[in-house]
Structure formats: C-alpha cells, structure tokens
Amino acid sequence: CPRARAGEGTGAHGEMEDSSKEALMEEAPPRYTESPRLPCIPHELKNLLLMVALVAVALVVVNVTFLLLGLHLSESHAETVLRMSIHGLDGEGTPQKLAMSQRERSGTFAVRDGLNGSAAVVYDYSKLLVGYRSWRHRACYITRVDRDNFPGLDAVTETFQRRQDEDVGDKAVPLADRSILGTTINILCSTVPVFWA
C-alpha cells in the first residue's frame, strides 16, 4: 500500500529532521541590532521647514535681481551723463572718444581739429594740467587748471586751437622741464615741443 511506504519513509526522514532541529536549537540565533533611526519629525514641522527654505531662496533671488537691476540702471545713467557731456545736452555735436586711466588719474579725448584733422586733449587730474596735441601741427600746449573748476572740453579745445593759430608767427620758448608733466601728457608730447597756453 502506498501509505505504508510513505509512513516508512517519513519515519526515517522524521528522525533526521529531529536531530537537525536539536543541533540548530543548541546554537543561539544571531542577534541583529536595529539601525539607529532618525528622530521622527512631525509632518507639520517638515512642511514649515520647507516653507522657510523656499521663502529664504525667494528672498535671495529677489535681492540679487534688484542689485543687478540697480547696477544696470546706474551704469546706463553714467553712460548717458557721459554722452551728454560729450555731445551736449541736446545730443548735437561731433562724437568724441574717451580713454580713462585710473592709475594715472587722467582722461584723454580725441577731438576734431579743423575739417580733416584730429587732436587729443588730456585732462591730468593729479597734476591739474590740461594738454592738447594736434596731429596737423608740430607742437603741444598745456595749461594749469583749478581743482574746483575744470573747464569743459569745448572751451579747452577752442582755447588751444586759438593759441595754436596765434603761434604761427610767434617765436615762443618751449617748456624746458618736462618733469612737471604727467605720464600721459609726456607720452602724447614726446616728439614735439611743449608750450604754455
């Protein structure tokens, strides 16, 4: 009968299972330690922290935007003021080119001298001098200025051009000591004589 055979087999198998169970029971099961848990943060507190972080990021973005906008506006305002001072209030006039030197504390303007000529005007703020060099004539002209009253570019150009026209027949003595000149005017007038205007 198949049942008898199964019973016979199970008896032998049952003895084996009991012996292995006893062997397993003698050994202690391994102890597992629980991993440390993060403290439980309530859901409302998580939402509050998230909102605070988002508000902080939004404030930073708004501040940076306003700073960049202010920088752009001040830069464009300075450019407009400079353009107005070069072209005049109505925007008329000949365009001028300006080069600034922070280290030398000077500003150099390229201006017209007649119809087809050009000249350079240098404002030396450290030496309180204004220099003029026309590329059509072989001379430089300088003048002292008051610290609180720097003349405008048009007035300086007109004065120097008038002095230049007067010197055509004049035998003026050129400046002997060039050490009073700043670096920019010295370079501009390095190959020509310098006269007081």
PDB file of N, CA and C in Angstrom, residues 60-162:
ATOM      1  N   VAL A  60      16.509  85.675  -1.551  1.00  0.00           N
ATOM      2  CA  VAL A  60      17.835  85.802  -2.160  1.00  0.00           C
ATOM      3  C   VAL A  60      17.711  86.125  -3.648  1.00  0.00           C
ATOM      4  N   VAL A  61      16.827  85.439  -4.345  1.00  0.00           N
ATOM      5  CA  VAL A  61      16.632  85.676  -5.780  1.00  0.00           C
ATOM      6  C   VAL A  61      16.140  87.103  -6.025  1.00  0.00           C
ATOM      7  N   VAL A  62      15.197  87.565  -5.220  1.00  0.00           N
ATOM      8  CA  VAL A  62      14.671  88.932  -5.388  1.00  0.00           C
ATOM      9  C   VAL A  62      15.764  89.961  -5.118  1.00  0.00           C
ATOM     10  N   ASN A  63      16.557  89.765  -4.063  1.00  0.00           N
ATOM     11  CA  ASN A  63      17.637  90.712  -3.756  1.00  0.00           C
ATOM     12  C   ASN A  63      18.676  90.764  -4.857  1.00  0.00           C
ATOM     13  N   VAL A  64      19.083  89.625  -5.349  1.00  0.00           N
ATOM     14  CA  VAL A  64      20.074  89.597  -6.436  1.00  0.00           C
ATOM     15  C   VAL A  64      19.513  90.268  -7.682  1.00  0.00           C
ATOM     16  N   THR A  65      18.233  90.039  -7.967  1.00  0.00           N
ATOM     17  CA  THR A  65      17.608  90.674  -9.136  1.00  0.00           C
ATOM     18  C   THR A  65      17.617  92.187  -9.001  1.00  0.00           C
ATOM     19  N   PHE A  66      17.241  92.698  -7.827  1.00  0.00           N
ATOM     20  CA  PHE A  66      17.239  94.147  -7.624  1.00  0.00           C
ATOM     21  C   PHE A  66      18.643  94.727  -7.663  1.00  0.00           C
ATOM     22  N   LEU A  67      19.627  94.022  -7.122  1.00  0.00           N
ATOM     23  CA  LEU A  67      21.003  94.512  -7.194  1.00  0.00           C
ATOM     24  C   LEU A  67      21.495  94.600  -8.630  1.00  0.00           C
ATOM     25  N   LEU A  68      21.222  93.569  -9.425  1.00  0.00           N
ATOM     26  CA  LEU A  68      21.648  93.589 -10.826  1.00  0.00           C
ATOM     27  C   LEU A  68      20.916  94.666 -11.610  1.00  0.00           C
ATOM     28  N   LEU A  69      19.628  94.861 -11.330  1.00  0.00           N
ATOM     29  CA  LEU A  69      18.866  95.904 -11.997  1.00  0.00           C
ATOM     30  C   LEU A  69      19.399  97.286 -11.627  1.00  0.00           C
ATOM     31  N   GLY A  70      19.710  97.489 -10.340  1.00  0.00           N
ATOM     32  CA  GLY A  70      20.287  98.765  -9.904  1.00  0.00           C
ATOM     33  C   GLY A  70      21.633  99.032 -10.542  1.00  0.00           C
ATOM     34  N   LEU A  71      22.456  97.997 -10.653  1.00  0.00           N
ATOM     35  CA  LEU A  71      23.759  98.150 -11.300  1.00  0.00           C
ATOM     36  C   LEU A  71      23.591  98.525 -12.767  1.00  0.00           C
ATOM     37  N   HIS A  72      22.654  97.882 -13.430  1.00  0.00           N
ATOM     38  CA  HIS A  72      22.406  98.190 -14.846  1.00  0.00           C
ATOM     39  C   HIS A  72      21.915  99.626 -15.010  1.00  0.00           C
ATOM     40  N   LEU A  73      20.985 100.054 -14.139  1.00  0.00           N
ATOM     41  CA  LEU A  73      20.452 101.413 -14.242  1.00  0.00           C
ATOM     42  C   LEU A  73      21.529 102.454 -13.950  1.00  0.00           C
ATOM     43  N   SER A  74      22.358 102.223 -12.940  1.00  0.00           N
ATOM     44  CA  SER A  74      23.400 103.202 -12.627  1.00  0.00           C
ATOM     45  C   SER A  74      24.446 103.252 -13.737  1.00  0.00           C
ATOM     46  N   GLU A  75      24.744 102.104 -14.336  1.00  0.00           N
ATOM     47  CA  GLU A  75      25.701 102.073 -15.442  1.00  0.00           C
ATOM     48  C   GLU A  75      25.154 102.811 -16.662  1.00  0.00           C
ATOM     49  N   SER A  76      23.886 102.580 -16.979  1.00  0.00           N
ATOM     50  CA  SER A  76      23.306 103.265 -18.137  1.00  0.00           C
ATOM     51  C   SER A  76      23.147 104.762 -17.856  1.00  0.00           C
ATOM     52  N   HIS A  77      22.880 105.127 -16.581  1.00  0.00           N
ATOM     53  CA  HIS A  77      22.792 106.550 -16.227  1.00  0.00           C
ATOM     54  C   HIS A  77      24.153 107.224 -16.388  1.00  0.00           C
ATOM     55  N   ALA A  78      25.208 106.576 -15.906  1.00  0.00           N
ATOM     56  CA  ALA A  78      26.552 107.148 -16.043  1.00  0.00           C
ATOM     57  C   ALA A  78      26.931 107.289 -17.516  1.00  0.00           C
ATOM     58  N   GLU A  79      26.570 106.302 -18.318  1.00  0.00           N
ATOM     59  CA  GLU A  79      26.855 106.370 -19.744  1.00  0.00           C
ATOM     60  C   GLU A  79      26.081 107.517 -20.399  1.00  0.00           C
ATOM     61  N   THR A  80      24.832 107.726 -20.006  1.00  0.00           N
ATOM     62  CA  THR A  80      24.028 108.822 -20.552  1.00  0.00           C
ATOM     63  C   THR A  80      24.615 110.175 -20.170  1.00  0.00           C
ATOM     64  N   VAL A  81      25.037 110.314 -18.902  1.00  0.00           N
ATOM     65  CA  VAL A  81      25.638 111.570 -18.457  1.00  0.00           C
ATOM     66  C   VAL A  81      26.929 111.832 -19.219  1.00  0.00           C
ATOM     67  N   LEU A  82      27.739 110.824 -19.409  1.00  0.00           N
ATOM     68  CA  LEU A  82      28.983 110.989 -20.157  1.00  0.00           C
ATOM     69  C   LEU A  82      28.693 111.363 -21.606  1.00  0.00           C
ATOM     70  N   ARG A  83      27.713 110.706 -22.208  1.00  0.00           N
ATOM     71  CA  ARG A  83      27.351 111.020 -23.589  1.00  0.00           C
ATOM     72  C   ARG A  83      26.833 112.453 -23.697  1.00  0.00           C
ATOM     73  N   MET A  84      26.031 112.891 -22.720  1.00  0.00           N
ATOM     74  CA  MET A  84      25.522 114.262 -22.740  1.00  0.00           C
ATOM     75  C   MET A  84      26.649 115.270 -22.558  1.00  0.00           C
ATOM     76  N   SER A  85      27.637 114.931 -21.716  1.00  0.00           N
ATOM     77  CA  SER A  85      28.736 115.870 -21.513  1.00  0.00           C
ATOM     78  C   SER A  85      29.632 115.948 -22.746  1.00  0.00           C
ATOM     79  N   ILE A  86      29.678 114.891 -23.516  1.00  0.00           N
ATOM     80  CA  ILE A  86      30.497 114.914 -24.739  1.00  0.00           C
ATOM     81  C   ILE A  86      29.729 115.551 -25.889  1.00  0.00           C
ATOM     82  N   HIS A  87      28.468 115.170 -26.078  1.00  0.00           N
ATOM     83  CA  HIS A  87      27.685 115.656 -27.218  1.00  0.00           C
ATOM     84  C   HIS A  87      26.929 116.938 -26.925  1.00  0.00           C
ATOM     85  N   GLY A  88      26.784 117.326 -25.690  1.00  0.00           N
ATOM     86  CA  GLY A  88      25.961 118.472 -25.339  1.00  0.00           C
ATOM     87  C   GLY A  88      24.597 117.980 -24.886  1.00  0.00           C
ATOM     88  N   LEU A  89      23.837 118.866 -24.267  1.00  0.00           N
ATOM     89  CA  LEU A  89      22.539 118.462 -23.703  1.00  0.00           C
ATOM     90  C   LEU A  89      21.541 118.049 -24.763  1.00  0.00           C
ATOM     91  N   ASP A  90      21.627 118.656 -25.946  1.00  0.00           N
ATOM     92  CA  ASP A  90      20.650 118.347 -26.996  1.00  0.00           C
ATOM     93  C   ASP A  90      21.069 117.161 -27.850  1.00  0.00           C
ATOM     94  N   GLY A  91      22.227 116.591 -27.579  1.00  0.00           N
ATOM     95  CA  GLY A  91      22.673 115.427 -28.344  1.00  0.00           C
ATOM     96  C   GLY A  91      23.349 115.813 -29.649  1.00  0.00           C
ATOM     97  N   GLU A  92      23.456 117.095 -29.915  1.00  0.00           N
ATOM     98  CA  GLU A  92      24.119 117.558 -31.134  1.00  0.00           C
ATOM     99  C   GLU A  92      25.622 117.622 -30.893  1.00  0.00           C
ATOM    100  N   GLY A  93      26.373 117.725 -31.942  1.00  0.00           N
ATOM    101  CA  GLY A  93      27.819 117.865 -31.822  1.00  0.00           C
ATOM    102  C   GLY A  93      28.526 116.671 -32.406  1.00  0.00           C
ATOM    103  N   THR A  94      29.820 116.793 -32.464  1.00  0.00           N
ATOM    104  CA  THR A  94      30.613 115.709 -33.037  1.00  0.00           C
ATOM    105  C   THR A  94      30.904 114.685 -31.955  1.00  0.00           C
ATOM    106  N   PRO A  95      30.795 113.416 -32.287  1.00  0.00           N
ATOM    107  CA  PRO A  95      31.070 112.394 -31.275  1.00  0.00           C
ATOM    108  C   PRO A  95      32.545 112.408 -30.878  1.00  0.00           C
ATOM    109  N   GLN A  96      32.801 112.215 -29.603  1.00  0.00           N
ATOM    110  CA  GLN A  96      34.162 112.203 -29.081  1.00  0.00           C
ATOM    111  C   GLN A  96      34.473 110.816 -28.527  1.00  0.00           C
ATOM    112  N   LYS A  97      35.733 110.478 -28.507  1.00  0.00           N
ATOM    113  CA  LYS A  97      36.175 109.222 -27.910  1.00  0.00           C
ATOM    114  C   LYS A  97      36.908 109.545 -26.617  1.00  0.00           C
ATOM    115  N   LEU A  98      36.692 108.739 -25.602  1.00  0.00           N
ATOM    116  CA  LEU A  98      37.286 108.980 -24.295  1.00  0.00           C
ATOM    117  C   LEU A  98      38.034 107.736 -23.840  1.00  0.00           C
ATOM    118  N   ALA A  99      39.242 107.963 -23.288  1.00  0.00           N
ATOM    119  CA  ALA A  99      40.008 106.884 -22.654  1.00  0.00           C
ATOM    120  C   ALA A  99      40.367 107.351 -21.252  1.00  0.00           C
ATOM    121  N   MET A 100      40.052 106.516 -20.261  1.00  0.00           N
ATOM    122  CA  MET A 100      40.326 106.883 -18.865  1.00  0.00           C
ATOM    123  C   MET A 100      41.438 106.009 -18.305  1.00  0.00           C
ATOM    124  N   SER A 101      42.244 106.596 -17.417  1.00  0.00           N
ATOM    125  CA  SER A 101      43.289 105.847 -16.725  1.00  0.00           C
ATOM    126  C   SER A 101      43.138 106.092 -15.234  1.00  0.00           C
ATOM    127  N   GLN A 102      42.709 105.078 -14.493  1.00  0.00           N
ATOM    128  CA  GLN A 102      42.537 105.203 -13.044  1.00  0.00           C
ATOM    129  C   GLN A 102      43.893 105.413 -12.369  1.00  0.00           C
ATOM    130  N   ARG A 103      44.893 104.682 -12.825  1.00  0.00           N
ATOM    131  CA  ARG A 103      46.203 104.738 -12.182  1.00  0.00           C
ATOM    132  C   ARG A 103      46.831 106.104 -12.376  1.00  0.00           C
ATOM    133  N   GLU A 104      46.753 106.642 -13.586  1.00  0.00           N
ATOM    134  CA  GLU A 104      47.347 107.949 -13.884  1.00  0.00           C
ATOM    135  C   GLU A 104      46.419 109.099 -13.505  1.00  0.00           C
ATOM    136  N   ARG A 105      45.155 108.785 -13.205  1.00  0.00           N
ATOM    137  CA  ARG A 105      44.136 109.790 -12.910  1.00  0.00           C
ATOM    138  C   ARG A 105      44.061 110.815 -14.039  1.00  0.00           C
ATOM    139  N   SER A 106      43.818 110.293 -15.225  1.00  0.00           N
ATOM    140  CA  SER A 106      43.740 111.167 -16.401  1.00  0.00           C
ATOM    141  C   SER A 106      42.658 110.668 -17.346  1.00  0.00           C
ATOM    142  N   GLY A 107      42.183 111.588 -18.169  1.00  0.00           N
ATOM    143  CA  GLY A 107      41.212 111.257 -19.206  1.00  0.00           C
ATOM    144  C   GLY A 107      41.685 111.847 -20.526  1.00  0.00           C
ATOM    145  N   THR A 108      41.618 111.058 -21.576  1.00  0.00           N
ATOM    146  CA  THR A 108      42.085 111.502 -22.894  1.00  0.00           C
ATOM    147  C   THR A 108      40.921 111.499 -23.863  1.00  0.00           C
ATOM    148  N   PHE A 109      40.699 112.645 -24.526  1.00  0.00           N
ATOM    149  CA  PHE A 109      39.631 112.794 -25.513  1.00  0.00           C
ATOM    150  C   PHE A 109      40.249 112.965 -26.891  1.00  0.00           C
ATOM    151  N   ALA A 110      39.665 112.328 -27.880  1.00  0.00           N
ATOM    152  CA  ALA A 110      40.033 112.570 -29.278  1.00  0.00           C
ATOM    153  C   ALA A 110      39.019 113.573 -29.819  1.00  0.00           C
ATOM    154  N   VAL A 111      39.509 114.719 -30.330  1.00  0.00           N
ATOM    155  CA  VAL A 111      38.635 115.784 -30.826  1.00  0.00           C
ATOM    156  C   VAL A 111      39.028 116.141 -32.252  1.00  0.00           C
ATOM    157  N   ARG A 112      38.157 116.882 -32.918  1.00  0.00           N
ATOM    158  CA  ARG A 112      38.451 117.340 -34.280  1.00  0.00           C
ATOM    159  C   ARG A 112      39.277 118.611 -34.234  1.00  0.00           C
ATOM    160  N   ASP A 113      40.163 118.738 -35.208  1.00  0.00           N
ATOM    161  CA  ASP A 113      40.954 119.959 -35.379  1.00  0.00           C
ATOM    162  C   ASP A 113      40.787 120.382 -36.828  1.00  0.00           C
ATOM    163  N   GLY A 114      39.824 121.245 -37.072  1.00  0.00           N
ATOM    164  CA  GLY A 114      39.523 121.644 -38.438  1.00  0.00           C
ATOM    165  C   GLY A 114      38.636 120.610 -39.105  1.00  0.00           C
ATOM    166  N   LEU A 115      38.633 120.634 -40.452  1.00  0.00           N
ATOM    167  CA  LEU A 115      37.759 119.728 -41.193  1.00  0.00           C
ATOM    168  C   LEU A 115      38.271 118.298 -41.211  1.00  0.00           C
ATOM    169  N   ASN A 116      39.555 118.135 -41.518  1.00  0.00           N
ATOM    170  CA  ASN A 116      40.087 116.783 -41.680  1.00  0.00           C
ATOM    171  C   ASN A 116      41.141 116.413 -40.637  1.00  0.00           C
ATOM    172  N   GLY A 117      41.320 117.250 -39.643  1.00  0.00           N
ATOM    173  CA  GLY A 117      42.355 116.980 -38.656  1.00  0.00           C
ATOM    174  C   GLY A 117      41.782 116.448 -37.360  1.00  0.00           C
ATOM    175  N   SER A 118      42.646 115.873 -36.572  1.00  0.00           N
ATOM    176  CA  SER A 118      42.233 115.397 -35.253  1.00  0.00           C
ATOM    177  C   SER A 118      43.278 115.822 -34.235  1.00  0.00           C
ATOM    178  N   ALA A 119      42.861 115.848 -32.995  1.00  0.00           N
ATOM    179  CA  ALA A 119      43.744 116.249 -31.908  1.00  0.00           C
ATOM    180  C   ALA A 119      43.372 115.437 -30.666  1.00  0.00           C
ATOM    181  N   ALA A 120      44.223 115.525 -29.663  1.00  0.00           N
ATOM    182  CA  ALA A 120      43.975 114.832 -28.396  1.00  0.00           C
ATOM    183  C   ALA A 120      44.028 115.844 -27.266  1.00  0.00           C
ATOM    184  N   VAL A 121      43.050 115.759 -26.364  1.00  0.00           N
ATOM    185  CA  VAL A 121      43.022 116.597 -25.166  1.00  0.00           C
ATOM    186  C   VAL A 121      43.145 115.664 -23.972  1.00  0.00           C
ATOM    187  N   VAL A 122      44.119 115.969 -23.089  1.00  0.00           N
ATOM    188  CA  VAL A 122      44.356 115.143 -21.907  1.00  0.00           C
ATOM    189  C   VAL A 122      44.069 115.973 -20.662  1.00  0.00           C
ATOM    190  N   TYR A 123      43.150 115.472 -19.838  1.00  0.00           N
ATOM    191  CA  TYR A 123      42.898 116.059 -18.527  1.00  0.00           C
ATOM    192  C   TYR A 123      43.702 115.248 -17.518  1.00  0.00           C
ATOM    193  N   ASP A 124      44.732 115.857 -16.924  1.00  0.00           N
ATOM    194  CA  ASP A 124      45.541 115.190 -15.911  1.00  0.00           C
ATOM    195  C   ASP A 124      45.087 115.702 -14.546  1.00  0.00           C
ATOM    196  N   TYR A 125      44.289 114.894 -13.842  1.00  0.00           N
ATOM    197  CA  TYR A 125      43.686 115.331 -12.587  1.00  0.00           C
ATOM    198  C   TYR A 125      44.678 115.331 -11.427  1.00  0.00           C
ATOM    199  N   SER A 126      45.724 114.558 -11.497  1.00  0.00           N
ATOM    200  CA  SER A 126      46.701 114.542 -10.412  1.00  0.00           C
ATOM    201  C   SER A 126      47.641 115.744 -10.499  1.00  0.00           C
ATOM    202  N   LYS A 127      48.023 116.162 -11.692  1.00  0.00           N
ATOM    203  CA  LYS A 127      48.922 117.313 -11.874  1.00  0.00           C
ATOM    204  C   LYS A 127      48.164 118.617 -12.095  1.00  0.00           C
ATOM    205  N   LEU A 128      46.832 118.554 -12.228  1.00  0.00           N
ATOM    206  CA  LEU A 128      45.979 119.711 -12.510  1.00  0.00           C
ATOM    207  C   LEU A 128      46.428 120.428 -13.779  1.00  0.00           C
ATOM    208  N   LEU A 129      46.632 119.636 -14.818  1.00  0.00           N
ATOM    209  CA  LEU A 129      47.036 120.155 -16.123  1.00  0.00           C
ATOM    210  C   LEU A 129      46.079 119.650 -17.195  1.00  0.00           C
ATOM    211  N   VAL A 130      45.939 120.441 -18.244  1.00  0.00           N
ATOM    212  CA  VAL A 130      45.227 120.006 -19.440  1.00  0.00           C
ATOM    213  C   VAL A 130      46.199 120.175 -20.599  1.00  0.00           C
ATOM    214  N   GLY A 131      46.368 119.112 -21.381  1.00  0.00           N
ATOM    215  CA  GLY A 131      47.276 119.146 -22.522  1.00  0.00           C
ATOM    216  C   GLY A 131      46.523 118.982 -23.827  1.00  0.00           C
ATOM    217  N   TYR A 132      47.087 119.543 -24.899  1.00  0.00           N
ATOM    218  CA  TYR A 132      46.446 119.487 -26.220  1.00  0.00           C
ATOM    219  C   TYR A 132      47.524 119.206 -27.254  1.00  0.00           C
ATOM    220  N   ARG A 133      47.255 118.253 -28.129  1.00  0.00           N
ATOM    221  CA  ARG A 133      48.180 117.969 -29.228  1.00  0.00           C
ATOM    222  C   ARG A 133      47.376 117.775 -30.491  1.00  0.00           C
ATOM    223  N   SER A 134      47.661 118.618 -31.484  1.00  0.00           N
ATOM    224  CA  SER A 134      47.035 118.478 -32.795  1.00  0.00           C
ATOM    225  C   SER A 134      47.977 117.662 -33.669  1.00  0.00           C
ATOM    226  N   TRP A 135      47.405 116.778 -34.467  1.00  0.00           N
ATOM    227  CA  TRP A 135      48.236 115.942 -35.328  1.00  0.00           C
ATOM    228  C   TRP A 135      48.619 116.692 -36.601  1.00  0.00           C
ATOM    229  N   ARG A 136      48.014 117.863 -36.848  1.00  0.00           N
ATOM    230  CA  ARG A 136      48.383 118.666 -38.023  1.00  0.00           C
ATOM    231  C   ARG A 136      49.549 119.600 -37.730  1.00  0.00           C
ATOM    232  N   HIS A 137      49.787 119.927 -36.472  1.00  0.00           N
ATOM    233  CA  HIS A 137      50.848 120.851 -36.096  1.00  0.00           C
ATOM    234  C   HIS A 137      51.903 120.138 -35.274  1.00  0.00           C
ATOM    235  N   ARG A 138      53.090 120.662 -35.264  1.00  0.00           N
ATOM    236  CA  ARG A 138      54.198 120.041 -34.550  1.00  0.00           C
ATOM    237  C   ARG A 138      54.415 120.724 -33.202  1.00  0.00           C
ATOM    238  N   ALA A 139      53.383 120.724 -32.351  1.00  0.00           N
ATOM    239  CA  ALA A 139      53.503 121.335 -31.026  1.00  0.00           C
ATOM    240  C   ALA A 139      52.431 120.791 -30.096  1.00  0.00           C
ATOM    241  N   CYS A 140      52.737 120.874 -28.786  1.00  0.00           N
ATOM    242  CA  CYS A 140      51.785 120.531 -27.733  1.00  0.00           C
ATOM    243  C   CYS A 140      51.576 121.781 -26.896  1.00  0.00           C
ATOM    244  N   TYR A 141      50.381 121.898 -26.326  1.00  0.00           N
ATOM    245  CA  TYR A 141      50.057 123.036 -25.465  1.00  0.00           C
ATOM    246  C   TYR A 141      49.497 122.505 -24.153  1.00  0.00           C
ATOM    247  N   ILE A 142      49.907 123.150 -23.057  1.00  0.00           N
ATOM    248  CA  ILE A 142      49.395 122.768 -21.749  1.00  0.00           C
ATOM    249  C   ILE A 142      48.923 124.020 -21.022  1.00  0.00           C
ATOM    250  N   THR A 143      48.044 123.814 -20.073  1.00  0.00           N
ATOM    251  CA  THR A 143      47.597 124.896 -19.201  1.00  0.00           C
ATOM    252  C   THR A 143      47.253 124.309 -17.839  1.00  0.00           C
ATOM    253  N   ARG A 144      47.433 125.147 -16.810  1.00  0.00           N
ATOM    254  CA  ARG A 144      47.062 124.740 -15.447  1.00  0.00           C
ATOM    255  C   ARG A 144      45.573 124.999 -15.254  1.00  0.00           C
ATOM    256  N   VAL A 145      44.941 124.182 -14.427  1.00  0.00           N
ATOM    257  CA  VAL A 145      43.521 124.364 -14.125  1.00  0.00           C
ATOM    258  C   VAL A 145      43.326 124.363 -12.613  1.00  0.00           C
ATOM    259  N   ASP A 146      42.219 124.933 -12.198  1.00  0.00           N
ATOM    260  CA  ASP A 146      41.852 124.975 -10.788  1.00  0.00           C
ATOM    261  C   ASP A 146      41.205 123.652 -10.403  1.00  0.00           C
ATOM    262  N   ARG A 147      41.520 123.158  -9.227  1.00  0.00           N
ATOM    263  CA  ARG A 147      40.998 121.862  -8.775  1.00  0.00           C
ATOM    264  C   ARG A 147      39.470 121.841  -8.746  1.00  0.00           C
ATOM    265  N   ASP A 148      38.863 122.973  -8.407  1.00  0.00           N
ATOM    266  CA  ASP A 148      37.407 123.017  -8.285  1.00  0.00           C
ATOM    267  C   ASP A 148      36.708 123.480  -9.555  1.00  0.00           C
ATOM    268  N   ASN A 149      37.466 123.846 -10.578  1.00  0.00           N
ATOM    269  CA  ASN A 149      36.834 124.398 -11.778  1.00  0.00           C
ATOM    270  C   ASN A 149      37.563 123.909 -13.031  1.00  0.00           C
ATOM    271  N   PHE A 150      37.279 122.666 -13.424  1.00  0.00           N
ATOM    272  CA  PHE A 150      37.863 122.138 -14.651  1.00  0.00           C
ATOM    273  C   PHE A 150      37.048 122.658 -15.834  1.00  0.00           C
ATOM    274  N   PRO A 151      37.710 123.229 -16.839  1.00  0.00           N
ATOM    275  CA  PRO A 151      36.966 123.736 -17.999  1.00  0.00           C
ATOM    276  C   PRO A 151      36.408 122.585 -18.832  1.00  0.00           C
ATOM    277  N   GLY A 152      35.321 122.872 -19.556  1.00  0.00           N
ATOM    278  CA  GLY A 152      34.710 121.871 -20.419  1.00  0.00           C
ATOM    279  C   GLY A 152      35.570 121.572 -21.636  1.00  0.00           C
ATOM    280  N   LEU A 153      35.267 120.480 -22.287  1.00  0.00           N
ATOM    281  CA  LEU A 153      36.054 120.032 -23.433  1.00  0.00           C
ATOM    282  C   LEU A 153      35.994 121.021 -24.593  1.00  0.00           C
ATOM    283  N   ASP A 154      34.812 121.573 -24.883  1.00  0.00           N
ATOM    284  CA  ASP A 154      34.682 122.530 -25.987  1.00  0.00           C
ATOM    285  C   ASP A 154      35.490 123.796 -25.717  1.00  0.00           C
ATOM    286  N   ALA A 155      35.413 124.314 -24.483  1.00  0.00           N
ATOM    287  CA  ALA A 155      36.157 125.537 -24.134  1.00  0.00           C
ATOM    288  C   ALA A 155      37.656 125.309 -24.223  1.00  0.00           C
ATOM    289  N   VAL A 156      38.125 124.167 -23.720  1.00  0.00           N
ATOM    290  CA  VAL A 156      39.558 123.851 -23.776  1.00  0.00           C
ATOM    291  C   VAL A 156      40.022 123.733 -25.224  1.00  0.00           C
ATOM    292  N   THR A 157      39.256 123.018 -26.041  1.00  0.00           N
ATOM    293  CA  THR A 157      39.626 122.824 -27.446  1.00  0.00           C
ATOM    294  C   THR A 157      39.693 124.162 -28.170  1.00  0.00           C
ATOM    295  N   GLU A 158      38.720 125.025 -27.940  1.00  0.00           N
ATOM    296  CA  GLU A 158      38.696 126.340 -28.601  1.00  0.00           C
ATOM    297  C   GLU A 158      39.890 127.182 -28.165  1.00  0.00           C
ATOM    298  N   THR A 159      40.203 127.180 -26.862  1.00  0.00           N
ATOM    299  CA  THR A 159      41.341 127.959 -26.355  1.00  0.00           C
ATOM    300  C   THR A 159      42.650 127.475 -26.965  1.00  0.00           C
ATOM    301  N   PHE A 160      42.844 126.185 -26.981  1.00  0.00           N
ATOM    302  CA  PHE A 160      44.095 125.645 -27.527  1.00  0.00           C
ATOM    303  C   PHE A 160      44.205 125.892 -29.033  1.00  0.00           C
ATOM    304  N   GLN A 161      43.119 125.749 -29.768  1.00  0.00           N
ATOM    305  CA  GLN A 161      43.174 125.980 -31.213  1.00  0.00           C
ATOM    306  C   GLN A 161      43.452 127.452 -31.519  1.00  0.00           C
ATOM    307  N   ARG A 162      42.868 128.365 -30.719  1.00  0.00           N
ATOM    308  CA  ARG A 162      43.152 129.787 -30.896  1.00  0.00           C
ATOM    309  C   ARG A 162      44.619 130.061 -30.612  1.00  0.00           C
TER     310      ARG A 162
END
